[in-house]
Amino acid sequence: MAKDVEVGANEYGVKDYHDPPPAPLIDPEELGQWSLYRAVIAEFIATLLFLYITVLTVIGYKSQSATDECGGVGILGIAWAFGGMIFILVYCTAGISGGHINPAVTFGLFLARKVSLVRAILYIVAQCLGAICGCGLVKAFQKAYYDRYGGGANSLADGYNTGTGLGAEIIGTFVLVYTVFSATDPKRNARDSHVPVLAPLPIGFAVFMVHLATIPITGTGINPARSFGAAVIYGKDKAWDDQWIFWVGPLIGAAIAAIYHQYILRAGAAKALGSFRSSSY
C-alpha cells in the first residue's frame, strides 16, 4: 500500500501515517479468534446499557411531566442522556470492538471496508439483541410506566408525513456516521496530532445535537437497534407501522456518509482512478 505523508508547515513538523489495509469481505480465520467474540460481547453489553439508561430517561420524563408540565428532564435532558451514554460507551468499548453500538455505524464502516462482513453481521445481531434486553430490563423494573408512556418506542409524530420522517432519519444518521469517520480518521490524527482529539466526545455531541433536532419528528432513531429493541418489547402496532423508517433511513444516511468521506473527502475515487491510469502504462 502506498504511504501518504502529511507535511506540517509549522513547528509541529512532519508526521507519516498509513491507512490500514481494507478489511477482507469474508475472513474465515476471524471466526477462530477470541478477539472477535469479545468484541461481539462488548457490543451486546454496550447496546443493552445504552437502551436501559436512555429508555428509562424517556419513560421517567413522560411520567413526571404527565402531572407537572415543567417536571422531568425535558427534551434537552433526553438528548443529553442519549449523547452522554454514547460518549461513555464509545469511550469504554472503542479499544475492544470499535464502539459501534449502532447497526448504521457498523454498516457504514463495512461499506468503507473497515470491518469484514462476518464481523458486521455479528455486531448487528449483538446490537439488536442487546437493545431488546435493555428495553426488557426497563419493562421489568417499571412495567406500568413502560406500557403507559409508550415504552420509549420510536414513531412518526402527528403532523409529519413519512417523507419528512425518512428525511430526518437519513440526515440525522449522516451527521452521526460522518462524525464517526472524521473522528477516527488516521490521516486527521496524523495531521492534527498536536491537537488532542478524544473521538468519543464529538460522536456523543453529534448524537446530542441530532436528538435536539429530530425528537419532535420521529423521537430520533438514527440507530436501528434502538428502534427495533423498543418496538419488540413494547409490541404495539404504531411502533411496527413506522419501523421501516428507522431501518431504511439510517442505512441510507450511513451509506451516504461512507461514500462522502471515503471517496470525496479522502479522495478515494481520485486515488483509484490514478492507480488505474498508472497500471495502464
PDB file of C-alpha atoms in Angstrom:
ATOM      1  CA  MET A   1       0.000   0.000   0.000  1.00  0.00           C
ATOM      2  CA  ALA A   2       1.281   3.442  -0.853  1.00  0.00           C
ATOM      3  CA  LYS A   3       2.282   5.615   2.047  1.00  0.00           C
ATOM      4  CA  ASP A   4       0.719   9.041   2.434  1.00  0.00           C
ATOM      5  CA  VAL A   5       2.807  11.746   4.036  1.00  0.00           C
ATOM      6  CA  GLU A   6       1.488  14.857   5.697  1.00  0.00           C
ATOM      7  CA  VAL A   7       3.975  17.719   5.897  1.00  0.00           C
ATOM      8  CA  GLY A   8       3.299  20.320   8.554  1.00  0.00           C
ATOM      9  CA  ALA A   9       4.091  23.916   7.594  1.00  0.00           C
ATOM     10  CA  ASN A  10       4.830  24.908  11.163  1.00  0.00           C
ATOM     11  CA  GLU A  11       6.800  23.880  14.191  1.00  0.00           C
ATOM     12  CA  TYR A  12       4.866  20.638  14.513  1.00  0.00           C
ATOM     13  CA  GLY A  13       6.850  19.197  11.635  1.00  0.00           C
ATOM     14  CA  VAL A  14       6.278  16.098   9.565  1.00  0.00           C
ATOM     15  CA  LYS A  15       4.258  13.067  10.511  1.00  0.00           C
ATOM     16  CA  ASP A  16       3.673   9.977   8.414  1.00  0.00           C
ATOM     17  CA  TYR A  17       0.616   7.818   8.517  1.00  0.00           C
ATOM     18  CA  HIS A  18      -0.539   4.593   6.968  1.00  0.00           C
ATOM     19  CA  ASP A  19      -4.129   3.791   6.167  1.00  0.00           C
ATOM     20  CA  PRO A  20      -4.931   0.328   7.486  1.00  0.00           C
ATOM     21  CA  PRO A  21      -5.500  -2.224   4.711  1.00  0.00           C
ATOM     22  CA  PRO A  22      -9.138  -2.833   3.737  1.00  0.00           C
ATOM     23  CA  ALA A  23     -10.840  -5.490   5.817  1.00  0.00           C
ATOM     24  CA  PRO A  24     -11.487  -8.709   3.870  1.00  0.00           C
ATOM     25  CA  LEU A  25     -15.062  -9.302   2.820  1.00  0.00           C
ATOM     26  CA  ILE A  26     -15.061 -12.731   4.424  1.00  0.00           C
ATOM     27  CA  ASP A  27     -12.266 -13.836   6.748  1.00  0.00           C
ATOM     28  CA  PRO A  28     -12.746 -17.460   7.922  1.00  0.00           C
ATOM     29  CA  GLU A  29      -9.774 -17.174  10.285  1.00  0.00           C
ATOM     30  CA  GLU A  30     -11.560 -14.390  12.149  1.00  0.00           C
ATOM     31  CA  LEU A  31     -14.167 -16.875  13.365  1.00  0.00           C
ATOM     32  CA  GLY A  32     -11.498 -18.710  15.338  1.00  0.00           C
ATOM     33  CA  GLN A  33     -10.247 -15.640  17.174  1.00  0.00           C
ATOM     34  CA  TRP A  34     -11.374 -14.802  20.707  1.00  0.00           C
ATOM     35  CA  SER A  35     -10.979 -11.100  19.942  1.00  0.00           C
ATOM     36  CA  LEU A  36     -13.990 -11.265  17.601  1.00  0.00           C
ATOM     37  CA  TYR A  37     -16.287 -12.830  20.199  1.00  0.00           C
ATOM     38  CA  ARG A  38     -15.006 -10.489  22.898  1.00  0.00           C
ATOM     39  CA  ALA A  39     -15.900  -7.579  20.622  1.00  0.00           C
ATOM     40  CA  VAL A  40     -19.354  -9.023  19.924  1.00  0.00           C
ATOM     41  CA  ILE A  41     -19.997  -9.392  23.663  1.00  0.00           C
ATOM     42  CA  ALA A  42     -18.851  -5.797  24.191  1.00  0.00           C
ATOM     43  CA  GLU A  43     -21.311  -4.580  21.537  1.00  0.00           C
ATOM     44  CA  PHE A  44     -24.123  -6.562  23.164  1.00  0.00           C
ATOM     45  CA  ILE A  45     -23.472  -5.199  26.659  1.00  0.00           C
ATOM     46  CA  ALA A  46     -22.901  -1.643  25.448  1.00  0.00           C
ATOM     47  CA  THR A  47     -26.176  -1.580  23.498  1.00  0.00           C
ATOM     48  CA  LEU A  48     -28.017  -3.118  26.448  1.00  0.00           C
ATOM     49  CA  LEU A  49     -26.745  -0.390  28.766  1.00  0.00           C
ATOM     50  CA  PHE A  50     -27.453   2.293  26.169  1.00  0.00           C
ATOM     51  CA  LEU A  51     -31.116   1.304  25.837  1.00  0.00           C
ATOM     52  CA  TYR A  52     -31.559   0.733  29.550  1.00  0.00           C
ATOM     53  CA  ILE A  53     -30.425   4.228  30.540  1.00  0.00           C
ATOM     54  CA  THR A  54     -31.956   6.139  27.640  1.00  0.00           C
ATOM     55  CA  VAL A  55     -35.369   4.465  27.627  1.00  0.00           C
ATOM     56  CA  LEU A  56     -35.581   4.862  31.400  1.00  0.00           C
ATOM     57  CA  THR A  57     -34.879   8.570  30.890  1.00  0.00           C
ATOM     58  CA  VAL A  58     -37.636   8.865  28.297  1.00  0.00           C
ATOM     59  CA  ILE A  59     -40.157   6.976  30.452  1.00  0.00           C
ATOM     60  CA  GLY A  60     -39.192   8.955  33.549  1.00  0.00           C
ATOM     61  CA  TYR A  61     -39.609  12.275  31.753  1.00  0.00           C
ATOM     62  CA  LYS A  62     -43.044  11.345  30.404  1.00  0.00           C
ATOM     63  CA  SER A  63     -44.256  10.091  33.778  1.00  0.00           C
ATOM     64  CA  GLN A  64     -43.060  13.230  35.584  1.00  0.00           C
ATOM     65  CA  SER A  65     -44.351  15.698  33.001  1.00  0.00           C
ATOM     66  CA  ALA A  66     -47.766  13.996  32.963  1.00  0.00           C
ATOM     67  CA  THR A  67     -48.530  15.582  36.341  1.00  0.00           C
ATOM     68  CA  ASP A  68     -46.253  18.601  36.058  1.00  0.00           C
ATOM     69  CA  GLU A  69     -45.587  20.157  32.673  1.00  0.00           C
ATOM     70  CA  CYS A  70     -42.343  21.619  33.989  1.00  0.00           C
ATOM     71  CA  GLY A  71     -41.275  18.354  35.624  1.00  0.00           C
ATOM     72  CA  GLY A  72     -38.706  15.910  34.357  1.00  0.00           C
ATOM     73  CA  VAL A  73     -35.580  16.476  32.335  1.00  0.00           C
ATOM     74  CA  GLY A  74     -37.309  17.732  29.196  1.00  0.00           C
ATOM     75  CA  ILE A  75     -36.235  17.152  25.602  1.00  0.00           C
ATOM     76  CA  LEU A  76     -32.869  18.700  26.373  1.00  0.00           C
ATOM     77  CA  GLY A  77     -32.279  16.148  29.132  1.00  0.00           C
ATOM     78  CA  ILE A  78     -33.298  13.262  26.874  1.00  0.00           C
ATOM     79  CA  ALA A  79     -30.856  14.456  24.226  1.00  0.00           C
ATOM     80  CA  TRP A  80     -28.122  14.676  26.864  1.00  0.00           C
ATOM     81  CA  ALA A  81     -28.915  11.140  28.034  1.00  0.00           C
ATOM     82  CA  PHE A  82     -28.507   9.714  24.523  1.00  0.00           C
ATOM     83  CA  GLY A  83     -25.410  11.742  23.695  1.00  0.00           C
ATOM     84  CA  GLY A  84     -23.824  11.221  27.099  1.00  0.00           C
ATOM     85  CA  MET A  85     -24.320   7.461  27.055  1.00  0.00           C
ATOM     86  CA  ILE A  86     -22.825   7.206  23.582  1.00  0.00           C
ATOM     87  CA  PHE A  87     -19.808   9.198  24.786  1.00  0.00           C
ATOM     88  CA  ILE A  88     -19.368   6.910  27.797  1.00  0.00           C
ATOM     89  CA  LEU A  89     -19.908   3.635  25.961  1.00  0.00           C
ATOM     90  CA  VAL A  90     -17.776   4.502  22.933  1.00  0.00           C
ATOM     91  CA  TYR A  91     -15.019   5.542  25.315  1.00  0.00           C
ATOM     92  CA  CYS A  92     -15.309   2.206  27.171  1.00  0.00           C
ATOM     93  CA  THR A  93     -15.555  -0.112  24.162  1.00  0.00           C
ATOM     94  CA  ALA A  94     -13.615   1.633  21.381  1.00  0.00           C
ATOM     95  CA  GLY A  95     -10.459  -0.350  22.106  1.00  0.00           C
ATOM     96  CA  ILE A  96     -12.339  -3.657  22.124  1.00  0.00           C
ATOM     97  CA  SER A  97     -14.982  -3.528  19.407  1.00  0.00           C
ATOM     98  CA  GLY A  98     -14.589  -0.070  17.932  1.00  0.00           C
ATOM     99  CA  GLY A  99     -17.582   1.142  19.939  1.00  0.00           C
ATOM    100  CA  HIS A 100     -20.202   0.967  17.178  1.00  0.00           C
ATOM    101  CA  ILE A 101     -23.336   0.394  19.334  1.00  0.00           C
ATOM    102  CA  ASN A 102     -25.417   1.056  16.213  1.00  0.00           C
ATOM    103  CA  PRO A 103     -26.110  -1.085  13.106  1.00  0.00           C
ATOM    104  CA  ALA A 104     -25.983   2.045  10.930  1.00  0.00           C
ATOM    105  CA  VAL A 105     -22.435   2.810  12.114  1.00  0.00           C
ATOM    106  CA  THR A 106     -21.430  -0.807  11.530  1.00  0.00           C
ATOM    107  CA  PHE A 107     -22.994  -0.726   8.057  1.00  0.00           C
ATOM    108  CA  GLY A 108     -21.172   2.488   7.135  1.00  0.00           C
ATOM    109  CA  LEU A 109     -17.838   1.114   8.328  1.00  0.00           C
ATOM    110  CA  PHE A 110     -18.486  -2.111   6.439  1.00  0.00           C
ATOM    111  CA  LEU A 111     -19.090  -0.182   3.217  1.00  0.00           C
ATOM    112  CA  ALA A 112     -15.802   1.638   3.821  1.00  0.00           C
ATOM    113  CA  ARG A 113     -14.069  -1.739   4.276  1.00  0.00           C
ATOM    114  CA  LYS A 114     -13.222  -1.016   7.906  1.00  0.00           C
ATOM    115  CA  VAL A 115     -14.839  -4.242   9.125  1.00  0.00           C
ATOM    116  CA  SER A 116     -15.449  -7.602   7.470  1.00  0.00           C
ATOM    117  CA  LEU A 117     -18.871  -8.920   6.516  1.00  0.00           C
ATOM    118  CA  VAL A 118     -18.706 -11.592   9.228  1.00  0.00           C
ATOM    119  CA  ARG A 119     -17.894  -9.043  11.924  1.00  0.00           C
ATOM    120  CA  ALA A 120     -20.558  -6.641  10.652  1.00  0.00           C
ATOM    121  CA  ILE A 121     -23.288  -9.301  10.768  1.00  0.00           C
ATOM    122  CA  LEU A 122     -22.311 -10.493  14.248  1.00  0.00           C
ATOM    123  CA  TYR A 123     -22.162  -6.903  15.514  1.00  0.00           C
ATOM    124  CA  ILE A 124     -25.620  -6.068  14.172  1.00  0.00           C
ATOM    125  CA  VAL A 125     -27.134  -9.225  15.681  1.00  0.00           C
ATOM    126  CA  ALA A 126     -25.476  -8.468  19.044  1.00  0.00           C
ATOM    127  CA  GLN A 127     -26.640  -4.846  18.950  1.00  0.00           C
ATOM    128  CA  CYS A 128     -30.250  -5.816  18.245  1.00  0.00           C
ATOM    129  CA  LEU A 129     -30.250  -8.473  20.970  1.00  0.00           C
ATOM    130  CA  GLY A 130     -28.648  -6.031  23.409  1.00  0.00           C
ATOM    131  CA  ALA A 131     -31.306  -3.436  22.624  1.00  0.00           C
ATOM    132  CA  ILE A 132     -34.086  -5.958  23.223  1.00  0.00           C
ATOM    133  CA  CYS A 133     -32.584  -6.997  26.555  1.00  0.00           C
ATOM    134  CA  GLY A 134     -32.041  -3.379  27.631  1.00  0.00           C
ATOM    135  CA  CYS A 135     -35.664  -2.475  26.927  1.00  0.00           C
ATOM    136  CA  GLY A 136     -36.742  -5.711  28.590  1.00  0.00           C
ATOM    137  CA  LEU A 137     -34.989  -4.653  31.788  1.00  0.00           C
ATOM    138  CA  VAL A 138     -36.774  -1.303  31.718  1.00  0.00           C
ATOM    139  CA  LYS A 139     -40.141  -3.014  31.326  1.00  0.00           C
ATOM    140  CA  ALA A 140     -39.323  -5.494  34.091  1.00  0.00           C
ATOM    141  CA  PHE A 141     -38.492  -2.682  36.532  1.00  0.00           C
ATOM    142  CA  GLN A 142     -41.241  -0.218  35.546  1.00  0.00           C
ATOM    143  CA  LYS A 143     -43.904  -2.184  33.696  1.00  0.00           C
ATOM    144  CA  ALA A 144     -46.817   0.134  34.463  1.00  0.00           C
ATOM    145  CA  TYR A 145     -44.970   3.269  33.365  1.00  0.00           C
ATOM    146  CA  TYR A 146     -43.435   1.440  30.417  1.00  0.00           C
ATOM    147  CA  ASP A 147     -46.803   0.438  28.958  1.00  0.00           C
ATOM    148  CA  ARG A 148     -48.496   3.729  29.821  1.00  0.00           C
ATOM    149  CA  TYR A 149     -45.891   6.004  28.262  1.00  0.00           C
ATOM    150  CA  GLY A 150     -45.079   4.188  25.041  1.00  0.00           C
ATOM    151  CA  GLY A 151     -42.044   2.148  26.018  1.00  0.00           C
ATOM    152  CA  GLY A 152     -39.650   4.668  24.523  1.00  0.00           C
ATOM    153  CA  ALA A 153     -40.581   3.330  21.078  1.00  0.00           C
ATOM    154  CA  ASN A 154     -39.903   5.466  18.021  1.00  0.00           C
ATOM    155  CA  SER A 155     -42.798   6.505  15.802  1.00  0.00           C
ATOM    156  CA  LEU A 156     -43.606   9.267  13.384  1.00  0.00           C
ATOM    157  CA  ALA A 157     -45.128  12.209  15.232  1.00  0.00           C
ATOM    158  CA  ASP A 158     -48.578  13.503  14.283  1.00  0.00           C
ATOM    159  CA  GLY A 159     -48.467  16.176  11.608  1.00  0.00           C
ATOM    160  CA  TYR A 160     -45.430  14.764   9.793  1.00  0.00           C
ATOM    161  CA  ASN A 161     -45.559  12.576   6.688  1.00  0.00           C
ATOM    162  CA  THR A 162     -43.349   9.575   6.024  1.00  0.00           C
ATOM    163  CA  GLY A 163     -41.122  11.542   3.636  1.00  0.00           C
ATOM    164  CA  THR A 164     -40.292  14.048   6.351  1.00  0.00           C
ATOM    165  CA  GLY A 165     -39.604  11.292   8.870  1.00  0.00           C
ATOM    166  CA  LEU A 166     -37.437   9.363   6.435  1.00  0.00           C
ATOM    167  CA  GLY A 167     -35.505  12.508   5.525  1.00  0.00           C
ATOM    168  CA  ALA A 168     -34.928  13.330   9.196  1.00  0.00           C
ATOM    169  CA  GLU A 169     -33.527   9.857   9.815  1.00  0.00           C
ATOM    170  CA  ILE A 170     -31.300   9.981   6.737  1.00  0.00           C
ATOM    171  CA  ILE A 171     -29.821  13.385   7.573  1.00  0.00           C
ATOM    172  CA  GLY A 172     -29.506  12.645  11.282  1.00  0.00           C
ATOM    173  CA  THR A 173     -27.665   9.387  10.645  1.00  0.00           C
ATOM    174  CA  PHE A 174     -25.465  11.063   8.058  1.00  0.00           C
ATOM    175  CA  VAL A 175     -24.366  13.581  10.704  1.00  0.00           C
ATOM    176  CA  LEU A 176     -23.561  10.780  13.155  1.00  0.00           C
ATOM    177  CA  VAL A 177     -21.696   8.465  10.780  1.00  0.00           C
ATOM    178  CA  TYR A 178     -19.845  11.364   9.136  1.00  0.00           C
ATOM    179  CA  THR A 179     -18.667  12.369  12.610  1.00  0.00           C
ATOM    180  CA  VAL A 180     -17.556   8.803  13.323  1.00  0.00           C
ATOM    181  CA  PHE A 181     -15.458   8.720  10.153  1.00  0.00           C
ATOM    182  CA  SER A 182     -13.952  12.149  10.826  1.00  0.00           C
ATOM    183  CA  ALA A 183     -13.176  11.479  14.496  1.00  0.00           C
ATOM    184  CA  THR A 184     -11.439   8.177  13.744  1.00  0.00           C
ATOM    185  CA  ASP A 185      -9.672   9.178  10.519  1.00  0.00           C
ATOM    186  CA  PRO A 186      -5.976   8.149  10.744  1.00  0.00           C
ATOM    187  CA  LYS A 187      -5.000  10.967   8.392  1.00  0.00           C
ATOM    188  CA  ARG A 188      -6.598  13.525  10.676  1.00  0.00           C
ATOM    189  CA  ASN A 189      -4.900  12.012  13.714  1.00  0.00           C
ATOM    190  CA  ALA A 190      -1.529  12.266  11.980  1.00  0.00           C
ATOM    191  CA  ARG A 191      -2.013  15.795  10.655  1.00  0.00           C
ATOM    192  CA  ASP A 192      -3.537  17.201  13.832  1.00  0.00           C
ATOM    193  CA  SER A 193      -1.514  15.213  16.363  1.00  0.00           C
ATOM    194  CA  HIS A 194      -0.765  18.450  18.221  1.00  0.00           C
ATOM    195  CA  VAL A 195      -4.489  18.908  18.835  1.00  0.00           C
ATOM    196  CA  PRO A 196      -5.699  16.243  21.270  1.00  0.00           C
ATOM    197  CA  VAL A 197      -8.952  14.786  19.948  1.00  0.00           C
ATOM    198  CA  LEU A 198     -10.965  12.405  22.101  1.00  0.00           C
ATOM    199  CA  ALA A 199     -13.016  10.601  19.447  1.00  0.00           C
ATOM    200  CA  PRO A 200     -15.972   9.640  21.693  1.00  0.00           C
ATOM    201  CA  LEU A 201     -16.604  13.303  22.537  1.00  0.00           C
ATOM    202  CA  PRO A 202     -17.571  14.579  19.054  1.00  0.00           C
ATOM    203  CA  ILE A 203     -19.516  11.366  18.432  1.00  0.00           C
ATOM    204  CA  GLY A 204     -21.522  11.884  21.632  1.00  0.00           C
ATOM    205  CA  PHE A 205     -22.125  15.527  20.729  1.00  0.00           C
ATOM    206  CA  ALA A 206     -23.334  14.518  17.263  1.00  0.00           C
ATOM    207  CA  VAL A 207     -25.927  12.218  18.861  1.00  0.00           C
ATOM    208  CA  PHE A 208     -26.924  15.004  21.260  1.00  0.00           C
ATOM    209  CA  MET A 209     -27.402  17.602  18.520  1.00  0.00           C
ATOM    210  CA  VAL A 210     -29.333  15.272  16.226  1.00  0.00           C
ATOM    211  CA  HIS A 211     -31.701  14.389  19.057  1.00  0.00           C
ATOM    212  CA  LEU A 212     -32.404  18.058  19.709  1.00  0.00           C
ATOM    213  CA  ALA A 213     -33.397  18.492  16.073  1.00  0.00           C
ATOM    214  CA  THR A 214     -35.395  15.333  15.415  1.00  0.00           C
ATOM    215  CA  ILE A 215     -37.057  14.265  18.680  1.00  0.00           C
ATOM    216  CA  PRO A 216     -40.187  16.251  17.705  1.00  0.00           C
ATOM    217  CA  ILE A 217     -40.344  14.466  14.322  1.00  0.00           C
ATOM    218  CA  THR A 218     -39.544  10.789  14.900  1.00  0.00           C
ATOM    219  CA  GLY A 219     -38.414  10.618  18.502  1.00  0.00           C
ATOM    220  CA  THR A 220     -34.970  10.242  16.902  1.00  0.00           C
ATOM    221  CA  GLY A 221     -33.952   6.805  15.764  1.00  0.00           C
ATOM    222  CA  ILE A 222     -30.632   7.063  13.855  1.00  0.00           C
ATOM    223  CA  ASN A 223     -29.939   3.650  15.368  1.00  0.00           C
ATOM    224  CA  PRO A 224     -31.947   0.688  14.018  1.00  0.00           C
ATOM    225  CA  ALA A 225     -31.152  -1.441  17.075  1.00  0.00           C
ATOM    226  CA  ARG A 226     -32.542   1.229  19.413  1.00  0.00           C
ATOM    227  CA  SER A 227     -35.797   1.433  17.418  1.00  0.00           C
ATOM    228  CA  PHE A 228     -36.062  -2.330  16.930  1.00  0.00           C
ATOM    229  CA  GLY A 229     -35.449  -3.248  20.562  1.00  0.00           C
ATOM    230  CA  ALA A 230     -38.033  -0.755  21.809  1.00  0.00           C
ATOM    231  CA  ALA A 231     -40.594  -1.969  19.255  1.00  0.00           C
ATOM    232  CA  VAL A 232     -40.070  -5.644  20.141  1.00  0.00           C
ATOM    233  CA  ILE A 233     -40.629  -5.108  23.860  1.00  0.00           C
ATOM    234  CA  TYR A 234     -43.409  -2.529  23.525  1.00  0.00           C
ATOM    235  CA  GLY A 235     -45.142  -4.600  20.840  1.00  0.00           C
ATOM    236  CA  LYS A 236     -47.847  -2.140  19.775  1.00  0.00           C
ATOM    237  CA  ASP A 237     -48.894  -1.624  16.147  1.00  0.00           C
ATOM    238  CA  LYS A 238     -47.784   2.025  15.894  1.00  0.00           C
ATOM    239  CA  ALA A 239     -44.176   1.141  16.698  1.00  0.00           C
ATOM    240  CA  TRP A 240     -44.178  -1.530  13.982  1.00  0.00           C
ATOM    241  CA  ASP A 241     -46.051   0.543  11.389  1.00  0.00           C
ATOM    242  CA  ASP A 242     -43.199   3.043  11.240  1.00  0.00           C
ATOM    243  CA  GLN A 243     -40.372   0.579  11.877  1.00  0.00           C
ATOM    244  CA  TRP A 244     -39.182   0.563   8.280  1.00  0.00           C
ATOM    245  CA  ILE A 245     -38.363   4.289   8.512  1.00  0.00           C
ATOM    246  CA  PHE A 246     -35.912   3.559  11.327  1.00  0.00           C
ATOM    247  CA  TRP A 247     -34.045   0.990   9.249  1.00  0.00           C
ATOM    248  CA  VAL A 248     -34.166   2.420   5.731  1.00  0.00           C
ATOM    249  CA  GLY A 249     -33.371   5.993   6.790  1.00  0.00           C
ATOM    250  CA  PRO A 250     -30.304   5.211   8.948  1.00  0.00           C
ATOM    251  CA  LEU A 251     -28.853   2.737   6.454  1.00  0.00           C
ATOM    252  CA  ILE A 252     -29.182   5.246   3.601  1.00  0.00           C
ATOM    253  CA  GLY A 253     -27.682   8.003   5.747  1.00  0.00           C
ATOM    254  CA  ALA A 254     -24.778   5.765   6.758  1.00  0.00           C
ATOM    255  CA  ALA A 255     -24.102   4.787   3.147  1.00  0.00           C
ATOM    256  CA  ILE A 256     -24.062   8.427   2.014  1.00  0.00           C
ATOM    257  CA  ALA A 257     -21.693   9.350   4.856  1.00  0.00           C
ATOM    258  CA  ALA A 258     -19.327   6.491   3.970  1.00  0.00           C
ATOM    259  CA  ILE A 259     -19.261   7.444   0.289  1.00  0.00           C
ATOM    260  CA  TYR A 260     -18.833  11.148   1.051  1.00  0.00           C
ATOM    261  CA  HIS A 261     -15.971  10.645   3.473  1.00  0.00           C
ATOM    262  CA  GLN A 262     -14.097   7.882   1.675  1.00  0.00           C
ATOM    263  CA  TYR A 263     -14.493   8.935  -1.951  1.00  0.00           C
ATOM    264  CA  ILE A 264     -14.800  12.713  -1.769  1.00  0.00           C
ATOM    265  CA  LEU A 265     -13.070  13.986   1.359  1.00  0.00           C
ATOM    266  CA  ARG A 266     -10.429  11.267   1.355  1.00  0.00           C
ATOM    267  CA  ALA A 267     -10.269  11.339  -2.468  1.00  0.00           C
ATOM    268  CA  GLY A 268     -10.718   7.595  -2.714  1.00  0.00           C
ATOM    269  CA  ALA A 269     -12.182   7.888  -6.206  1.00  0.00           C
ATOM    270  CA  ALA A 270      -9.280  10.025  -7.419  1.00  0.00           C
ATOM    271  CA  LYS A 271      -6.735   7.626  -5.924  1.00  0.00           C
ATOM    272  CA  ALA A 272      -8.455   4.664  -7.552  1.00  0.00           C
ATOM    273  CA  LEU A 273      -8.503   6.462 -10.908  1.00  0.00           C
ATOM    274  CA  GLY A 274      -4.822   7.395 -10.557  1.00  0.00           C
ATOM    275  CA  SER A 275      -3.922   3.811  -9.716  1.00  0.00           C
ATOM    276  CA  PHE A 276      -5.868   2.596 -12.747  1.00  0.00           C
ATOM    277  CA  ARG A 277      -4.121   5.072 -15.042  1.00  0.00           C
ATOM    278  CA  SER A 278      -0.645   4.198 -13.743  1.00  0.00           C
ATOM    279  CA  SER A 279      -1.295   0.499 -14.257  1.00  0.00           C
ATOM    280  CA  SER A 280      -2.362   1.157 -17.850  1.00  0.00           C
ATOM    281  CA  TYR A 281       1.141   2.213 -18.905  1.00  0.00           C
TER     282      TYR A 281
END
